[in-house]
CSV table of C-alpha atoms in Angstrom, one decimal:
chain,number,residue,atom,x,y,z
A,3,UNK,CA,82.7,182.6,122.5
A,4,UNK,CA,85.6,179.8,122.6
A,5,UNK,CA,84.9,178.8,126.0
A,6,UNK,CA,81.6,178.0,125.8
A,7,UNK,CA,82.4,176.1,123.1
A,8,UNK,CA,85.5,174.3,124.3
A,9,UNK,CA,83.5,173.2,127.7
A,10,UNK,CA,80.9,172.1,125.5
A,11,UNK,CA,82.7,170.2,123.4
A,12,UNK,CA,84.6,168.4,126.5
A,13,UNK,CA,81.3,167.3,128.0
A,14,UNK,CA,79.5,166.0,125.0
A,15,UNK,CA,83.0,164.2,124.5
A,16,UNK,CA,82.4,162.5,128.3
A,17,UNK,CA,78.9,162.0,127.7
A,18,UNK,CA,79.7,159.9,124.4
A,19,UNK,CA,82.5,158.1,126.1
A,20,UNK,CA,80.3,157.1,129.1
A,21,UNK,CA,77.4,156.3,126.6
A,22,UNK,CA,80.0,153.9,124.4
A,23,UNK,CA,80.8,152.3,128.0
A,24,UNK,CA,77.1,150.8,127.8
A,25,UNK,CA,76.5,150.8,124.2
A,26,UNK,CA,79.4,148.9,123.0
A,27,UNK,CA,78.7,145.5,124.8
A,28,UNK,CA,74.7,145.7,123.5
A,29,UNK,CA,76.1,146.6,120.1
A,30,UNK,CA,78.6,143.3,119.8
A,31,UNK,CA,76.3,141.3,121.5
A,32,UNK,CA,73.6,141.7,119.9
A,33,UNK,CA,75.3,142.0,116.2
A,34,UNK,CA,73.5,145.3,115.6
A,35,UNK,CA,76.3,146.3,112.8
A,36,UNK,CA,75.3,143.7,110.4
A,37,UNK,CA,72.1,145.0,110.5
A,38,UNK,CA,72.9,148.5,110.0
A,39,UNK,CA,75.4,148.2,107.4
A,40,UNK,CA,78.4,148.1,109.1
A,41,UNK,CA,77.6,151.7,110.6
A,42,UNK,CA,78.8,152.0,114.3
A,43,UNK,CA,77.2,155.2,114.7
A,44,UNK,CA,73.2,154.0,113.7
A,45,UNK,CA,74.0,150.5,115.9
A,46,UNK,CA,74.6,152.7,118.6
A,47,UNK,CA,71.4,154.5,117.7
A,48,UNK,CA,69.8,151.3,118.0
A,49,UNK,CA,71.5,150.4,121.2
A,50,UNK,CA,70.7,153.1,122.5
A,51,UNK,CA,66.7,152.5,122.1
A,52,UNK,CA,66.9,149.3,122.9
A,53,UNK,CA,68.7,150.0,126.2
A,54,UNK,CA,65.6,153.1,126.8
A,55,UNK,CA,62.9,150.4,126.2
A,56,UNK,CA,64.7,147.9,128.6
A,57,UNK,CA,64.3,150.9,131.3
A,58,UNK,CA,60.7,152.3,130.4
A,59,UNK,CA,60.0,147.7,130.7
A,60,UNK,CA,61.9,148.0,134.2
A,61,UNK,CA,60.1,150.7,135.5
A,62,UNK,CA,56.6,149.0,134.3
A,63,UNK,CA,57.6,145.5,136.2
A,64,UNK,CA,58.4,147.6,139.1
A,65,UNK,CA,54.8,148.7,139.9
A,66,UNK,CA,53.4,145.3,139.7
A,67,UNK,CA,53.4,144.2,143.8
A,68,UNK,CA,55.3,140.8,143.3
A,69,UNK,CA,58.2,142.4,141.5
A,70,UNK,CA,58.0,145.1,143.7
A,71,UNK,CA,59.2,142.4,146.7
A,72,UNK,CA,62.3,141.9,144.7
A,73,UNK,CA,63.2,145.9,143.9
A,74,UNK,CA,62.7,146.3,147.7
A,75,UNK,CA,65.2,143.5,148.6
A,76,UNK,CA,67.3,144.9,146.2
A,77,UNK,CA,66.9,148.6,147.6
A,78,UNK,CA,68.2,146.9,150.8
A,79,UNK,CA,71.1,145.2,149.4
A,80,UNK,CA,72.3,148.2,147.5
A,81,UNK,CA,71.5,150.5,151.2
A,82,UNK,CA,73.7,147.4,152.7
A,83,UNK,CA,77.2,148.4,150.3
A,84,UNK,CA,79.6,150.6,152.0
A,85,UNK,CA,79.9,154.1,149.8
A,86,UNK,CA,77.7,152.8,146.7
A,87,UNK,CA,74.8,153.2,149.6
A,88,UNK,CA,75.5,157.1,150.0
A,89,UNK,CA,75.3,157.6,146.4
A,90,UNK,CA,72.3,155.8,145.9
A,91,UNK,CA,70.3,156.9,148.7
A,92,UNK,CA,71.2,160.2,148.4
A,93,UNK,CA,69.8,159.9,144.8
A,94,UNK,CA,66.7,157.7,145.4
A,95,UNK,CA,65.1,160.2,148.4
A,96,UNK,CA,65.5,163.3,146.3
A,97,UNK,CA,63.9,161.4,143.5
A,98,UNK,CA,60.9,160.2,145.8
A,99,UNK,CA,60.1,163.2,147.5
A,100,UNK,CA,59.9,165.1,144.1
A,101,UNK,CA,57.7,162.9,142.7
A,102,UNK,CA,55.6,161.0,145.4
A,103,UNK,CA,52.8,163.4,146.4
A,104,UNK,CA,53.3,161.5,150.1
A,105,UNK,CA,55.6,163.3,152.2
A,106,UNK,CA,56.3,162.7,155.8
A,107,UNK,CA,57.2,166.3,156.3
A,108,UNK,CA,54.4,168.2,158.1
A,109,UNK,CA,54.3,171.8,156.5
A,110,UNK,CA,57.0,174.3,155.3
A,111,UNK,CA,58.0,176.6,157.7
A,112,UNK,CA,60.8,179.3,158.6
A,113,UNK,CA,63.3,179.6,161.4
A,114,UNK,CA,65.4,181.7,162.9
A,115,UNK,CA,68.6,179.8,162.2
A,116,UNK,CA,71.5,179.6,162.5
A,117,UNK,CA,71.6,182.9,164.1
A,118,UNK,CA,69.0,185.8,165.0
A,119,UNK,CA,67.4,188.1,162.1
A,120,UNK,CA,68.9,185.6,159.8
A,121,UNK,CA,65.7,183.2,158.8
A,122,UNK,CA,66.0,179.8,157.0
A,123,UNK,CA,63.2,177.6,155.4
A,124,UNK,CA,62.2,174.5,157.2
A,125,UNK,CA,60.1,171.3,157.2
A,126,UNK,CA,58.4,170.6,160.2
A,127,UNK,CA,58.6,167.0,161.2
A,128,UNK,CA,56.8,166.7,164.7
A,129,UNK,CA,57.1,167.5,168.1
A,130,UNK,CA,60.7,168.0,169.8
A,131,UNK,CA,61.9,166.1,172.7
A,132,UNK,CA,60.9,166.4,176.1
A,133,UNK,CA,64.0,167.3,176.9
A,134,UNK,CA,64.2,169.9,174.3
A,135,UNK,CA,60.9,171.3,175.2
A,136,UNK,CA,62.3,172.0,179.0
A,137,UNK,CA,65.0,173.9,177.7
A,138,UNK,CA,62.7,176.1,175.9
A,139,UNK,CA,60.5,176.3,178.4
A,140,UNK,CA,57.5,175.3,177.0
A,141,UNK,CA,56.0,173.8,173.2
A,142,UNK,CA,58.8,172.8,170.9
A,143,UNK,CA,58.9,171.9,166.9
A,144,UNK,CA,61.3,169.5,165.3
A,145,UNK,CA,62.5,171.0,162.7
A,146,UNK,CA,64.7,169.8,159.7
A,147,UNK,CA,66.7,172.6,157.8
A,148,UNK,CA,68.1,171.0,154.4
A,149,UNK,CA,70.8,172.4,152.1
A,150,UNK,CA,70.1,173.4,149.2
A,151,UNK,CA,70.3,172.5,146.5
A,152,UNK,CA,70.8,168.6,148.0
A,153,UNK,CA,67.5,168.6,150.5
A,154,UNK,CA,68.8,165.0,151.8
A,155,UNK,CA,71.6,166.8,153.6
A,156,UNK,CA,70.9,169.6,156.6
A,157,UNK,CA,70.4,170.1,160.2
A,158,UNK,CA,68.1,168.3,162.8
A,159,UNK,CA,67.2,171.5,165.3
A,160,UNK,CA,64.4,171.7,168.2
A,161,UNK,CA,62.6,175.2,167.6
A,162,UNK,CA,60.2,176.6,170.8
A,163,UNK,CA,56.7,176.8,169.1
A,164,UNK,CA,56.7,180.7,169.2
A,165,UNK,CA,59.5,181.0,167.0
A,166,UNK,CA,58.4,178.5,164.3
A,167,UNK,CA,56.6,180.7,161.8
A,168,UNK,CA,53.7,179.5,158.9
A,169,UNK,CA,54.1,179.7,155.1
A,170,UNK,CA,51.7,179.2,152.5
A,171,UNK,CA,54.5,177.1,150.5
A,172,UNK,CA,53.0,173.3,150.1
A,173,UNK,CA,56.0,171.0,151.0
A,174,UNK,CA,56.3,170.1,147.8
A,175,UNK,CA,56.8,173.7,146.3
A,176,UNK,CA,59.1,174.3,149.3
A,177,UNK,CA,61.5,171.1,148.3
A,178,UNK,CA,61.5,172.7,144.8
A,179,UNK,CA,62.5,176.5,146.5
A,180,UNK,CA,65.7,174.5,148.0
A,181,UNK,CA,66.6,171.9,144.8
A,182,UNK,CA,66.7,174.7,142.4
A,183,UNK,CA,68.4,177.6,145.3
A,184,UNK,CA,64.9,179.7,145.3
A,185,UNK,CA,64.7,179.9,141.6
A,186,UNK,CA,61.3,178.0,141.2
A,187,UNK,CA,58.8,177.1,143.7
A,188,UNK,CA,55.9,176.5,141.5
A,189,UNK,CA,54.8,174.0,138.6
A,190,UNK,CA,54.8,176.5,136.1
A,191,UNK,CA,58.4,178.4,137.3
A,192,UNK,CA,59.8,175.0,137.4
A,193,UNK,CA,58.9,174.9,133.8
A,194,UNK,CA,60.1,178.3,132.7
A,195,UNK,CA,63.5,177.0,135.0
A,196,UNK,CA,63.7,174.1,133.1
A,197,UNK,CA,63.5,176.3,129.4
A,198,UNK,CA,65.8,179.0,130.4
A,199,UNK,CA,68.3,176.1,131.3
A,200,UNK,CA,67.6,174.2,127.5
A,201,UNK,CA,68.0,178.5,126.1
A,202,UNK,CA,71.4,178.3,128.2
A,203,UNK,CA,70.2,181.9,130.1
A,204,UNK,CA,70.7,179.6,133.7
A,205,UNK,CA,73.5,177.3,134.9
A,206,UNK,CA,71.7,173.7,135.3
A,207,UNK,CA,71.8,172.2,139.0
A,208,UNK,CA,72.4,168.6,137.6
């Protein structure tokens, strides 16, 4: 009973101090304690919507096609910085290919990999190399095995076409099979994930 506790209370205390990083600036800038009586805790509150709306207004300029020019720039800047660029495209594909309905993944498929009898879940990208295709002697599949539960990480292998095998997983069901380590595949499992983690019956993958 203690340790939950104790772990809990050390996150929310790092979640606060991160938080204060942000909302402290907004708060003295924008002189949010004289309108709040003096009380740091509702200018924070304050802040804290303020800094929400500022996002939500972000995200709304960034669908409009001559802003979109300068978020793309921007996404090439940020892919141009030495270690900030890992971080951030790591984070930005797995956010795309969860959300965007457009995927340049084929189909979901399963392998034999990395050994015999032992079978992994794919995406099929297109057709392997010519080279590739000699050694197996015939029709070969590129195939991308991720990790899970990062799907932006994995292996690049060439598969001969008789060993790469159909599912009925969409490729969108199958990325959510590897983000959450074969816990939920579906809309609706994803949802019952998503409670059980808020009920605290699951570890969260965040």
């Amino acid at each position: 009973m203690v340790a939950p506790l104790a772990v809990t209370a050390v996150v929310l205390q790092f979640v606060l101090a991160r938080l204060a990083v942000v909302l402290d600036p907004v708060v003295r800038e924008t002189r949010l304690t004289a309108l709040t009586g003096n009380v740091e805790v509702a200018a924070q509150l304050v802040a804290l919507l303020l800094v929400a709306l500022f996002v939500t207004a972000l995200g709304l300029l960034a669908q409009r096609t001559r802003a979109r020019v300068v978020f793309e720039w921007f996404d090439r800047f940020v892919g141009l910085v030495p270690l900030v660029s890992v971080v951030y495209t790591g984070v930005r594909q797995v956010s795309n290919t969860l959300v965007s309905r457009d995927t340049r993944y084929r189909s979901a498929v399963i392998v034999e990999y990395p050994r015999p009898e032992v079978y992994s879940l794919g995406f099929l990208t297109g057709d392997a190399p010519e080279a590739a295709a000699d050694l197996a002697g015939g029709e070969a599949y590129t195939v991308v095995v991720p990790h899970s539960p990062n799907p932006t990480a994995g292996h690049l292998v060439f598969v001969p076409a008789d060993r790469v095998h159909e599912t009925d997983l969409s490729v969108r069901d199958a990325l959510r099979m590897v983000v959450t380590t074969g816990i939920a595949e579906s809309e609706s499992e994803m949802a019952a994930y998503r409670d059980s983690v808020d009920e605290g019956d699951l570890p969260s993958l965040d």
